[in-house]
mmCIF file of C-alpha atoms and ligand atoms in Angstrom:
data_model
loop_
_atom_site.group_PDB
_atom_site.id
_atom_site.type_symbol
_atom_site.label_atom_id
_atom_site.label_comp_id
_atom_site.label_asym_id
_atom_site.label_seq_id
_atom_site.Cartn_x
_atom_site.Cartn_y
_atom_site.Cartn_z
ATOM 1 C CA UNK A 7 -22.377 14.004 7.656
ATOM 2 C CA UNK A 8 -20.164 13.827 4.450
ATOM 3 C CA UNK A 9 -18.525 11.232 2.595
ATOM 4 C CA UNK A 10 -15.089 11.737 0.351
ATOM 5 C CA UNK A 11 -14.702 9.486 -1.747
ATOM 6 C CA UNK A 12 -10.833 9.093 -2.825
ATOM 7 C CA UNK A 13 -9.752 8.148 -6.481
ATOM 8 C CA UNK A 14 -6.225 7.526 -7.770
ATOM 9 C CA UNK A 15 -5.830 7.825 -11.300
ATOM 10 C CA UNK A 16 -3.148 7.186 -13.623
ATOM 11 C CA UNK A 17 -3.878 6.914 -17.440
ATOM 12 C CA UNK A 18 -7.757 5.444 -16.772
ATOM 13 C CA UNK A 19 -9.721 7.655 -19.335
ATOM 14 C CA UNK A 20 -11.449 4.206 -20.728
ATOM 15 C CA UNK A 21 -12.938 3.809 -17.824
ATOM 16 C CA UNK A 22 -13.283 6.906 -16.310
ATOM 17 C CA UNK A 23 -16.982 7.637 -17.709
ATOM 18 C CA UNK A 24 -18.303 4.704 -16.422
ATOM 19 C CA UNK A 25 -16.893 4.896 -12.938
ATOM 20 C CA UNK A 26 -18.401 8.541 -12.580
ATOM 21 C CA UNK A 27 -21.785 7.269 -13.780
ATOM 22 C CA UNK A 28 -22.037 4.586 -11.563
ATOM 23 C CA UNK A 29 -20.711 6.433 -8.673
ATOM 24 C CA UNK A 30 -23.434 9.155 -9.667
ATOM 25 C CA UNK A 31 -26.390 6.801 -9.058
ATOM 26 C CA UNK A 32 -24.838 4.825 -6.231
ATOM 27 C CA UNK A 33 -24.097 8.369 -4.043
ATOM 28 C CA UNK A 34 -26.960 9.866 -4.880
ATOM 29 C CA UNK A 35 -28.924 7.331 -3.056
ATOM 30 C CA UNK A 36 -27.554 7.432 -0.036
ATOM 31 C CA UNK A 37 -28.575 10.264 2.233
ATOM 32 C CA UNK A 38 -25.539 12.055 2.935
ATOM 33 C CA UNK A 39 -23.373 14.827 1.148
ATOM 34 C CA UNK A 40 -20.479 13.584 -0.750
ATOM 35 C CA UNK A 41 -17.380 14.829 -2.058
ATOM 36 C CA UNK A 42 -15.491 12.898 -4.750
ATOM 37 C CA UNK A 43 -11.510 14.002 -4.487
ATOM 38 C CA UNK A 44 -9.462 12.647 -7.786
ATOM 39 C CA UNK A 45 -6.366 12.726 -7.936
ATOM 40 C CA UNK A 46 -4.603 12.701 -11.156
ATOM 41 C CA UNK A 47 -1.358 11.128 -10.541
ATOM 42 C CA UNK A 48 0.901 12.465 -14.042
ATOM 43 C CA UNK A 49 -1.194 11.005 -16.159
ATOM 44 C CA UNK A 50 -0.772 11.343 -19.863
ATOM 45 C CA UNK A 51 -3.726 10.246 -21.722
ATOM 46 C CA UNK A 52 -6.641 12.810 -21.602
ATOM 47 C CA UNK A 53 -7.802 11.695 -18.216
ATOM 48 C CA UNK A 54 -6.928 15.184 -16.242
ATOM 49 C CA UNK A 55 -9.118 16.774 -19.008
ATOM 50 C CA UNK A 56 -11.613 14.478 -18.680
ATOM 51 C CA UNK A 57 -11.713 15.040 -14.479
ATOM 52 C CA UNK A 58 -11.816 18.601 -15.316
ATOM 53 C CA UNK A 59 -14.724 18.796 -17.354
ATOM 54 C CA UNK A 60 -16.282 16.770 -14.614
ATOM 55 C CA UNK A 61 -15.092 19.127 -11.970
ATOM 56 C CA UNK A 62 -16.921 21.925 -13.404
ATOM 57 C CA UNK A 63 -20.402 19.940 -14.371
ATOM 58 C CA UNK A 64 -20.274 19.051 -10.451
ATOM 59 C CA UNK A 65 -19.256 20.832 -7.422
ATOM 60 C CA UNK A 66 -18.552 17.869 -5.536
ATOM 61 C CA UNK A 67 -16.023 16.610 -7.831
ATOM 62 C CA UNK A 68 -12.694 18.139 -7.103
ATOM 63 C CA UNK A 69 -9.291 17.427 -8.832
ATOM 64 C CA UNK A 70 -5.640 17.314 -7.486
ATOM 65 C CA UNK A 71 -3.142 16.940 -10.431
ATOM 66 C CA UNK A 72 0.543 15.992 -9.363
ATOM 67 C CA UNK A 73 3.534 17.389 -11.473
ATOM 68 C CA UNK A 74 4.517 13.952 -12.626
ATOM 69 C CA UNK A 75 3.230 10.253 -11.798
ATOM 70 C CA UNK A 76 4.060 9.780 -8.211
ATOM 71 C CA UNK A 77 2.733 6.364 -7.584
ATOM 72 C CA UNK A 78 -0.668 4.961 -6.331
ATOM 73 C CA UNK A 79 0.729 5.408 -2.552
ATOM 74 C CA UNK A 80 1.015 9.057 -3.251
ATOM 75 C CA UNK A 81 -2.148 9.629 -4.769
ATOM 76 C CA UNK A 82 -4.000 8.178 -1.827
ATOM 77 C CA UNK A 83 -1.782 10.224 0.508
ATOM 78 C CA UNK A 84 -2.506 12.935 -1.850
ATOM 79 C CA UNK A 85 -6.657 12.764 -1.532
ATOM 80 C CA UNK A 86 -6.544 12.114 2.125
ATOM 81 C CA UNK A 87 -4.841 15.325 2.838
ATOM 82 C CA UNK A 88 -7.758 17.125 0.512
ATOM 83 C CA UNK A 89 -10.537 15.010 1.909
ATOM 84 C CA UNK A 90 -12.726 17.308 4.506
ATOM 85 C CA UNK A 91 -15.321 14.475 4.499
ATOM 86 C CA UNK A 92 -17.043 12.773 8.189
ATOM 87 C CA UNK A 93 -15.935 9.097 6.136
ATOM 88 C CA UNK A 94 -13.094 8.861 3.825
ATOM 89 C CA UNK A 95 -13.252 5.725 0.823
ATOM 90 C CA UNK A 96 -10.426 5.145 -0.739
ATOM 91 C CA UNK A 97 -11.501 3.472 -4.287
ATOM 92 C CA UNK A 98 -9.609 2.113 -7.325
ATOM 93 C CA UNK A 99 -10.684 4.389 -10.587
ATOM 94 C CA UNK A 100 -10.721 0.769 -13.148
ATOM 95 C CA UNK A 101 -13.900 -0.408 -11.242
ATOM 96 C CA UNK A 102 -12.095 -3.745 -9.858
ATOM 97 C CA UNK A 103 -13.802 -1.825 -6.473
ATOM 98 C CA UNK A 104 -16.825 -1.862 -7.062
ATOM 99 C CA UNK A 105 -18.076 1.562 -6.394
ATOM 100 C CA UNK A 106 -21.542 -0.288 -5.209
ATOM 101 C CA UNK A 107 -20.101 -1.752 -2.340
ATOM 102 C CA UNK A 108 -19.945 1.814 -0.890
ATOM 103 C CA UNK A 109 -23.252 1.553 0.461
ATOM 104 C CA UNK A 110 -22.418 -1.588 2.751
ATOM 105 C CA UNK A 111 -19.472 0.487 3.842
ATOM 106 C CA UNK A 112 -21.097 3.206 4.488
ATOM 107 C CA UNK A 113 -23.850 0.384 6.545
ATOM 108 C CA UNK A 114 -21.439 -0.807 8.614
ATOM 109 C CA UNK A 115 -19.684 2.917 9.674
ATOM 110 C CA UNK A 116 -22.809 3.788 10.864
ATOM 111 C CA UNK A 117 -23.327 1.468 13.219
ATOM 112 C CA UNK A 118 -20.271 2.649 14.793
ATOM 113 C CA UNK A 119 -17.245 0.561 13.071
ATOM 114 C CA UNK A 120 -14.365 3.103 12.555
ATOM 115 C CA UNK A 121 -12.820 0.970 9.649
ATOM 116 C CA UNK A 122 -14.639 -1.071 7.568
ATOM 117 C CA UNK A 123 -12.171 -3.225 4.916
ATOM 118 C CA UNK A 124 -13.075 -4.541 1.900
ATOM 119 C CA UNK A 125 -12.050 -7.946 1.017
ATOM 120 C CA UNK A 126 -11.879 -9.783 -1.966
ATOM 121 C CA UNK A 127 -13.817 -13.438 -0.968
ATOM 122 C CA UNK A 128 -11.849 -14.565 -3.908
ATOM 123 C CA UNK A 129 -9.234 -13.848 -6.565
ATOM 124 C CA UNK A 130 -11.013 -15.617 -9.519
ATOM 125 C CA UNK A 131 -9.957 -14.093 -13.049
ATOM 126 C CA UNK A 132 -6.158 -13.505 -11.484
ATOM 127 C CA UNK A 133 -3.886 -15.966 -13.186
ATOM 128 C CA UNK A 134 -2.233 -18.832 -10.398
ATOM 129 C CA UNK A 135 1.346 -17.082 -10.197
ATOM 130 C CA UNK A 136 -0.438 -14.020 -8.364
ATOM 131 C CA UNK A 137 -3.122 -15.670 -6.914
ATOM 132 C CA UNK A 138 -0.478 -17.719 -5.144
ATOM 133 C CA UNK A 139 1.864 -14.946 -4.421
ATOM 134 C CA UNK A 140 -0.557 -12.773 -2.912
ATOM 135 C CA UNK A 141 -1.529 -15.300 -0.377
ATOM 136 C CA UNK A 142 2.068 -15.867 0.646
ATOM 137 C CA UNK A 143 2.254 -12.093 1.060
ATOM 138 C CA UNK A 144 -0.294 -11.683 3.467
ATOM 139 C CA UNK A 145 0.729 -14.800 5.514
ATOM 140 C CA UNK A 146 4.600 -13.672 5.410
ATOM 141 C CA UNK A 147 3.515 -9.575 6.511
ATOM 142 C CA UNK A 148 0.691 -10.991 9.177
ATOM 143 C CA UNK A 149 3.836 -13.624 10.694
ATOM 144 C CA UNK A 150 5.948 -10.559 10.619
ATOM 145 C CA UNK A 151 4.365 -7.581 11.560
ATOM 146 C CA UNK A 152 2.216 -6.649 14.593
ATOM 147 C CA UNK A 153 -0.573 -4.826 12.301
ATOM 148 C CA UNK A 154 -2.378 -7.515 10.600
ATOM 149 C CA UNK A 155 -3.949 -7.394 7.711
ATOM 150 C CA UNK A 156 -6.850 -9.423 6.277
ATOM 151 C CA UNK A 157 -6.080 -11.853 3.743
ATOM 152 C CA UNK A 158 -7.335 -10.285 0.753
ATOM 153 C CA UNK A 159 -7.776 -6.835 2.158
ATOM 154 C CA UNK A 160 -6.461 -4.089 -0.860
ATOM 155 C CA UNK A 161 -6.848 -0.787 -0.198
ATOM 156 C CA UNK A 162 -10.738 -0.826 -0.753
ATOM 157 C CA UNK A 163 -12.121 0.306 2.665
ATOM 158 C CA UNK A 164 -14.197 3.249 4.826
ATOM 159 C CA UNK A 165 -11.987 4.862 7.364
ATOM 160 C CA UNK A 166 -13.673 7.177 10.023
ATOM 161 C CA UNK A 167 -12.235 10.523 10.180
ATOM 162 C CA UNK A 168 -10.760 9.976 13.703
ATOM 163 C CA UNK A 169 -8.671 6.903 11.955
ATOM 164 C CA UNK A 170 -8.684 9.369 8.943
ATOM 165 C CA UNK A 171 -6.658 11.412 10.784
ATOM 166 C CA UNK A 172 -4.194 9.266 12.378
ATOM 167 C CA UNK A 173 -3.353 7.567 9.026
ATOM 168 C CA UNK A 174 -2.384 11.506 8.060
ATOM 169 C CA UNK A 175 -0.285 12.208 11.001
ATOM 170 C CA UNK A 176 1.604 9.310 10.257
ATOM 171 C CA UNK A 177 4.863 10.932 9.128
ATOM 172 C CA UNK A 178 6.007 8.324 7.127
ATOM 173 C CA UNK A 179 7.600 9.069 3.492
ATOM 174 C CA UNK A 180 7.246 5.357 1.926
ATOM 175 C CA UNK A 181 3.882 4.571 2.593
ATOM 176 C CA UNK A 182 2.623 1.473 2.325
ATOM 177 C CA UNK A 183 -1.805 2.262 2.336
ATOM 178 C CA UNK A 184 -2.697 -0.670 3.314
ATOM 179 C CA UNK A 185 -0.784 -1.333 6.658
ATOM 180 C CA UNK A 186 -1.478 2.281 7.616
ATOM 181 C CA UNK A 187 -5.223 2.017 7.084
ATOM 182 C CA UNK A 188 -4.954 -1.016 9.412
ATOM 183 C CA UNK A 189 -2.816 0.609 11.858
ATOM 184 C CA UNK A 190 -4.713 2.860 13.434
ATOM 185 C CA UNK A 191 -7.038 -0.018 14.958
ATOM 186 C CA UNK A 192 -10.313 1.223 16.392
ATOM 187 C CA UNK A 193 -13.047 -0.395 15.607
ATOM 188 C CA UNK A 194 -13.131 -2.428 12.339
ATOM 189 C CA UNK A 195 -14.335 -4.903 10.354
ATOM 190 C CA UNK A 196 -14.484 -6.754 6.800
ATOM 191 C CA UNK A 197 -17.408 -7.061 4.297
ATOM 192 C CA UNK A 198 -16.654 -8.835 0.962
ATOM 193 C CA UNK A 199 -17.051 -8.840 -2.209
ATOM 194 C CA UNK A 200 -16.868 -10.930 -5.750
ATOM 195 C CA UNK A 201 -13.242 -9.551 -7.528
ATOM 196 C CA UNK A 202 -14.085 -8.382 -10.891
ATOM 197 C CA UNK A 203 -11.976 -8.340 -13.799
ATOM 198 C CA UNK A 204 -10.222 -4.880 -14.994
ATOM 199 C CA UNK A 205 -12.516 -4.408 -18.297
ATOM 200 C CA UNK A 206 -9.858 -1.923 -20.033
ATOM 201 C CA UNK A 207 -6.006 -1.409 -19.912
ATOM 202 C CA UNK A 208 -4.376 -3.522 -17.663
ATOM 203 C CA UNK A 209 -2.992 -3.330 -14.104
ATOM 204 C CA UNK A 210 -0.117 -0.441 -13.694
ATOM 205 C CA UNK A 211 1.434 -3.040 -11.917
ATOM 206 C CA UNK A 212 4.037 -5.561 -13.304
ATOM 207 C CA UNK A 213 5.518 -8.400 -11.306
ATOM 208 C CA UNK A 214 8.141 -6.674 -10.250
ATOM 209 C CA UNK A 215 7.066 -3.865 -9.114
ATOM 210 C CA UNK A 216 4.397 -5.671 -6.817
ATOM 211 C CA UNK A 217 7.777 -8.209 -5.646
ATOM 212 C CA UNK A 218 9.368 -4.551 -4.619
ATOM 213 C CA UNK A 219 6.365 -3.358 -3.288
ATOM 214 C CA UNK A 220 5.965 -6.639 -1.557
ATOM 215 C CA UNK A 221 9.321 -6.115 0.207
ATOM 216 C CA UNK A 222 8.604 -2.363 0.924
ATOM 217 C CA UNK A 223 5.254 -3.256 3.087
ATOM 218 C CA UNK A 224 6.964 -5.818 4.762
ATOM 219 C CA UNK A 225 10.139 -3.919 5.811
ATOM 220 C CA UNK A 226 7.725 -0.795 7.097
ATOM 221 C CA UNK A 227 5.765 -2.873 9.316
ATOM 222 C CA UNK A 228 8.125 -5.448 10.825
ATOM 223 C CA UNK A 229 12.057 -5.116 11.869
ATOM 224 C CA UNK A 230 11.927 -9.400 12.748
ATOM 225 C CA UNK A 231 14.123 -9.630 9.350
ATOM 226 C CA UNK A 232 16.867 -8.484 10.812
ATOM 227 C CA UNK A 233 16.898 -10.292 13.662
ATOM 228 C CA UNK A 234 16.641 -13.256 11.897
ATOM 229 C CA UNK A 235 19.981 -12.555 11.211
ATOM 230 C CA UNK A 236 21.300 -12.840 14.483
ATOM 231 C CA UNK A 237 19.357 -16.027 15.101
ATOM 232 C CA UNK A 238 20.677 -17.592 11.922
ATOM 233 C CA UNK A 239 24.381 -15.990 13.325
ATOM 234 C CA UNK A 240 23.723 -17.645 16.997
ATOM 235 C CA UNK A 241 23.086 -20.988 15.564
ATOM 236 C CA UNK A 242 25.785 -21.027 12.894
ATOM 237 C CA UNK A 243 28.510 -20.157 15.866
ATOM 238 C CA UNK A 244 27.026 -22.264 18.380
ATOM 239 C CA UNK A 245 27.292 -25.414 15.283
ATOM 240 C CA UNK A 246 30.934 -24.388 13.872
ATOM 241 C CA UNK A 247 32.149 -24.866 17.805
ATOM 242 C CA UNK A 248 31.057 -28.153 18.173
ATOM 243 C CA UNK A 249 32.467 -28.865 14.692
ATOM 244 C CA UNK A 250 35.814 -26.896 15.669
ATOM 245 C CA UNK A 251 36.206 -28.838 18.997
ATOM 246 C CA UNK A 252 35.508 -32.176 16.846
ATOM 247 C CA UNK A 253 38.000 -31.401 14.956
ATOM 248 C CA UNK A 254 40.635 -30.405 16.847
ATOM 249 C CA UNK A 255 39.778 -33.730 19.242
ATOM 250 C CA UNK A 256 40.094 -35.748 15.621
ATOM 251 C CA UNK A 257 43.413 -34.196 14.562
ATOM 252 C CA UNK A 258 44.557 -34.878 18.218
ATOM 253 C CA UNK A 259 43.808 -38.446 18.443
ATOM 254 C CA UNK A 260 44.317 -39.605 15.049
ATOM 255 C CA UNK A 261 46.948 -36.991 13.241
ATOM 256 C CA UNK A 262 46.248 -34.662 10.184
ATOM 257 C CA UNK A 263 43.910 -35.260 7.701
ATOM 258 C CA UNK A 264 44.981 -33.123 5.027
ATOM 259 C CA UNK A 265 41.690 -33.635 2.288
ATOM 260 C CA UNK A 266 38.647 -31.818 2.800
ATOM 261 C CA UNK A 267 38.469 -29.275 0.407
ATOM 262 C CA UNK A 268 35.030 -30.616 -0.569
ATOM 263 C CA UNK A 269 33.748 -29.369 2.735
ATOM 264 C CA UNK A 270 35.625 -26.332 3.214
ATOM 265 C CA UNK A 271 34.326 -24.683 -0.215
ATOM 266 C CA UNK A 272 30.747 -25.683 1.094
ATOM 267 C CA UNK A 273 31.077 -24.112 4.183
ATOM 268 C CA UNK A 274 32.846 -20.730 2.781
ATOM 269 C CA UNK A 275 30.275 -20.950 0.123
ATOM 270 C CA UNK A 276 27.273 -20.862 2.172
ATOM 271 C CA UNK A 277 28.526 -18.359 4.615
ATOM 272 C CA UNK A 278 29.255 -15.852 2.348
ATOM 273 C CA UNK A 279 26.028 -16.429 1.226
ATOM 274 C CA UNK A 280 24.432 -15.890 4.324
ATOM 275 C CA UNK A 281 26.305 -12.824 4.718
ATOM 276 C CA UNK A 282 25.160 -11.048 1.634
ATOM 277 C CA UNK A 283 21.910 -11.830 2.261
ATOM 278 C CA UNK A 284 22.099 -10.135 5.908
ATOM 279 C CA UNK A 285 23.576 -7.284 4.501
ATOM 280 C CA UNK A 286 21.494 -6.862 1.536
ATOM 281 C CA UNK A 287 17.911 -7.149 4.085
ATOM 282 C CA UNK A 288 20.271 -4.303 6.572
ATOM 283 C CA UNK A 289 20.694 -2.206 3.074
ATOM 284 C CA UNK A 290 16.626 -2.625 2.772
ATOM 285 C CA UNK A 291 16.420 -0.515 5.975
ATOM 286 C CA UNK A 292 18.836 1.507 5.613
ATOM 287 C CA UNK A 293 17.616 2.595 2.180
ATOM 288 C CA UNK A 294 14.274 3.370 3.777
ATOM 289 C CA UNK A 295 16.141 5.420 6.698
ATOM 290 C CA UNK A 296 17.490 7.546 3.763
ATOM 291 C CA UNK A 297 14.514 8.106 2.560
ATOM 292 C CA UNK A 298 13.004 9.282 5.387
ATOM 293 C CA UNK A 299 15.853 10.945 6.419
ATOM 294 C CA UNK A 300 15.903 13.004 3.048
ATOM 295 C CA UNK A 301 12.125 14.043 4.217
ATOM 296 C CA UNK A 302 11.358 14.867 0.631
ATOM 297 C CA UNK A 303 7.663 15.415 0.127
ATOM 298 C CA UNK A 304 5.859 12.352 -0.911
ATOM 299 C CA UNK A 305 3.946 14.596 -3.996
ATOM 300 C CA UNK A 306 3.844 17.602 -5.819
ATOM 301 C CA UNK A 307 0.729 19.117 -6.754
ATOM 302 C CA UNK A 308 0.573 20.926 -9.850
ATOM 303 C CA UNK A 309 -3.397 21.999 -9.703
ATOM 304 C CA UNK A 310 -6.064 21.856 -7.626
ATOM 305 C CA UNK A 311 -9.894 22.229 -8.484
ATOM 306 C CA UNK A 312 -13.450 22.408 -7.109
ATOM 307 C CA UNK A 313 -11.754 23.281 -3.532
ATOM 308 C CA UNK A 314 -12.171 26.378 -0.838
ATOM 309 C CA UNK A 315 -10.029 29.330 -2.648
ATOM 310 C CA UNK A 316 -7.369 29.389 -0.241
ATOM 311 C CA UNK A 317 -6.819 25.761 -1.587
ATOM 312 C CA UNK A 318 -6.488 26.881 -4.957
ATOM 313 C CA UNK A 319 -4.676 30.273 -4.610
ATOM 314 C CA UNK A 320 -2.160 28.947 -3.001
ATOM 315 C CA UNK A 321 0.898 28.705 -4.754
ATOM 316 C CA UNK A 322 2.662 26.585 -2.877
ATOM 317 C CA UNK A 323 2.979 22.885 -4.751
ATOM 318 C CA UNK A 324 3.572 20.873 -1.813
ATOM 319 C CA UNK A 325 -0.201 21.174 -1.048
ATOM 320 C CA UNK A 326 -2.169 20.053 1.843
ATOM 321 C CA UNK A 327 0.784 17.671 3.254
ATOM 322 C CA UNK A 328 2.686 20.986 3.975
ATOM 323 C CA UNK A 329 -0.531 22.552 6.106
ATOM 324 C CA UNK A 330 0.109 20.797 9.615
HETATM 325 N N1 UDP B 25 -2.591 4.177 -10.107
HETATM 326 C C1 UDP B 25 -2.031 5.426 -9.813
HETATM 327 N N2 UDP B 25 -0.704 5.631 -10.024
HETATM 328 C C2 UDP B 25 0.126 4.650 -10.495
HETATM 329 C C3 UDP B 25 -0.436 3.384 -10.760
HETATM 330 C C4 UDP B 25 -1.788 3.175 -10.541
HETATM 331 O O1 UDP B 25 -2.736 6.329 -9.376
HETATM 332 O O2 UDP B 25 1.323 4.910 -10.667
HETATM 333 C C5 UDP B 25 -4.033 3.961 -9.870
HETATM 334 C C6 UDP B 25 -4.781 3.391 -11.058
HETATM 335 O O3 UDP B 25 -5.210 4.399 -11.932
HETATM 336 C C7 UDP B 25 -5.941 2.697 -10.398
HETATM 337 C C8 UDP B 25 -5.343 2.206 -9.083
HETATM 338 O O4 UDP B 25 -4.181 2.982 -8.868
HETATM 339 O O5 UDP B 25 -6.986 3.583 -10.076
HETATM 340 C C9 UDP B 25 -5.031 0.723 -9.117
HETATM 341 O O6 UDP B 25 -4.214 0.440 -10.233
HETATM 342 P P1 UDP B 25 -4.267 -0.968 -10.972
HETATM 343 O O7 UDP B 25 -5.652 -1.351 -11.292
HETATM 344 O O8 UDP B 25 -3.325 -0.872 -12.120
HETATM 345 O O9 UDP B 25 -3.663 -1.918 -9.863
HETATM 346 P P2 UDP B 25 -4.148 -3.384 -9.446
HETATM 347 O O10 UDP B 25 -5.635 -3.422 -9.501
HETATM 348 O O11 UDP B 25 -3.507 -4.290 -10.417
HETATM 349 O O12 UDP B 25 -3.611 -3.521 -8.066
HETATM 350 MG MG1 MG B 26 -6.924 -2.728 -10.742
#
């Protein structure tokens, strides 16, 4: 049995000697083989150098560099197409994952769960804005969509190779790790741990790039937004007849009533309101059928190391993704 643990990494050189060190002595107690896939996703301190060095001290560290930062999404897509392991971890390189909790992962596959999540029991050290935000996330995507996620669960888990593999045959361009790790099903379950504050750098994430990858997740796993648009459109119509028959019945019995501007700009106001934002959640799909329309590759690989030969011969920078 072999484990592959799966690393993205984008500018984390600060913290990169640590991780390896305590991934060293936490692997090395646990009685299986172990591969530890890293991929480099563009970055542009020394941290590619850094892998490589660690590639050659140590077989079982292998490196896949992309062309150009491709995003976190990317990089896990990336390792999971090199991983060959029985268990595949998917682990965050600035040690807010504790690499220690592997063990209890590792626990809990072999007694026969096919995913094991990792939750955060709390979000202490996160300032109220997020804390807040992420909560409403997770309740908005579990109302939504029909894979649920666990409130807290990041993309800190063990996935079985069976759900290994579905996750890869997913064909999906925009990929949104945590819902896929979720979607396969199987048999899963949580085990938790403290959160831990990022000791160097700080997230790669700003708030609006979460907010976009908020809206990304949520329009991958659910279609409900727009048909909340033809509810909203039902009830609106069903109202402005009632209000049109009034109306006319008013006019009828007691003559025009020229004022009512006041009302008329409020109703124009807030339909044209409602419209845009219809049109701007259909543009939200639509934008993400053009992208998977497009089918471009979701990474480009520029190097690979500590792989089979036939891995790292081949010239061909669309990598594993273009194998099957
Ligand atoms: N990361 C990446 N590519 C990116 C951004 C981030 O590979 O474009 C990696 C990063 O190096 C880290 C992980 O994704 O290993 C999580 O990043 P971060 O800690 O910034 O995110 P947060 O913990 O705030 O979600
Ligand atoms: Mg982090």
């Amino acid at each position: 049995m072999r484990l592959s643990v799966l690393i993205p990494i984008f500018n984390e050189l600060e913290l990169l000697p640590e991780l390896f060190d305590r991934l060293d002595s936490v692997l090395e107690k646990l009685e299986f083989e172990y591969e530890i896939i890293c991929v480099d996703d563009g970055s542009n301190d020394n941290s590619l150098k850094f892998l490589l060095e660690q590639a050659n001290r140590d077989p079982r560290i292998k490196v896949v560099s992309f062309s150009r930062n491709f995003g976190k999404e990317a990089a896990l897509t990336a390792a999971m197409d090199y991983a060959s392991g029985d268990a595949v971890i998917p682990l965050d390189a600035d040690l807010q994952h504790p690499p220690e909790l592997i063990s209890r992962l590792v626990e809990e596959w072999q007694q026969g769960h096919d995913v094991v999540h990792a939750r955060r029991a709390s979000r202490a050290g996160e300032n109220a804005v997020k804390r807040l935000s992420a909560v409403c996330f997770y309740k908005i995507f579990n109302l939504l969509s029909e894979t649920k996620l666990p409130q807290g669960a990041g993309d800190f888990c063990l996935l079985s190779r069976r759900a290994a593999d579905v996750v890869r045959q997913l064909p999906e361009r925009d990929r949104f790790m945590k819902g896929l790790f979720a979607w396969p099903g199987f048999n899963s379950t949580m085990v938790e741990y403290e959160s831990v504050k990022r000791t160097a750098g700080s997230s790669r994430f700003s708030f609006w790039t979460l907010w976009n990858f908020a809206i990304s997740g949520v329009t991958s796993f659910s279609s409900i937004p727009i048909r909340v648009g033809t509810y909203i459109g039902l009830l609106i119509s069903f109202v402005s007849i009632l209000y049109g028959l009034y109306i006319v019945l008013r006019t009828v019995i007691h003559g025009i009533d020229v004022p009512g501007y006041a009302s008329l700009m409020a109703v124009i106001l807030f339909l044209g309101g409602v419209q845009l934002f219809f049109l701007g959640i259909l543009g939200e799909y639509l934008g993400r059928i053009f992208k998977e329309v497009k089918g471009r590759p979701c990474y480009v690989v520029a190097q690979a190391t500590g792989f089979d030969e036939d891995i790292e011969n081949s010239d061909d920078p669309l990598g594993a993704q273009a194998k099957e």
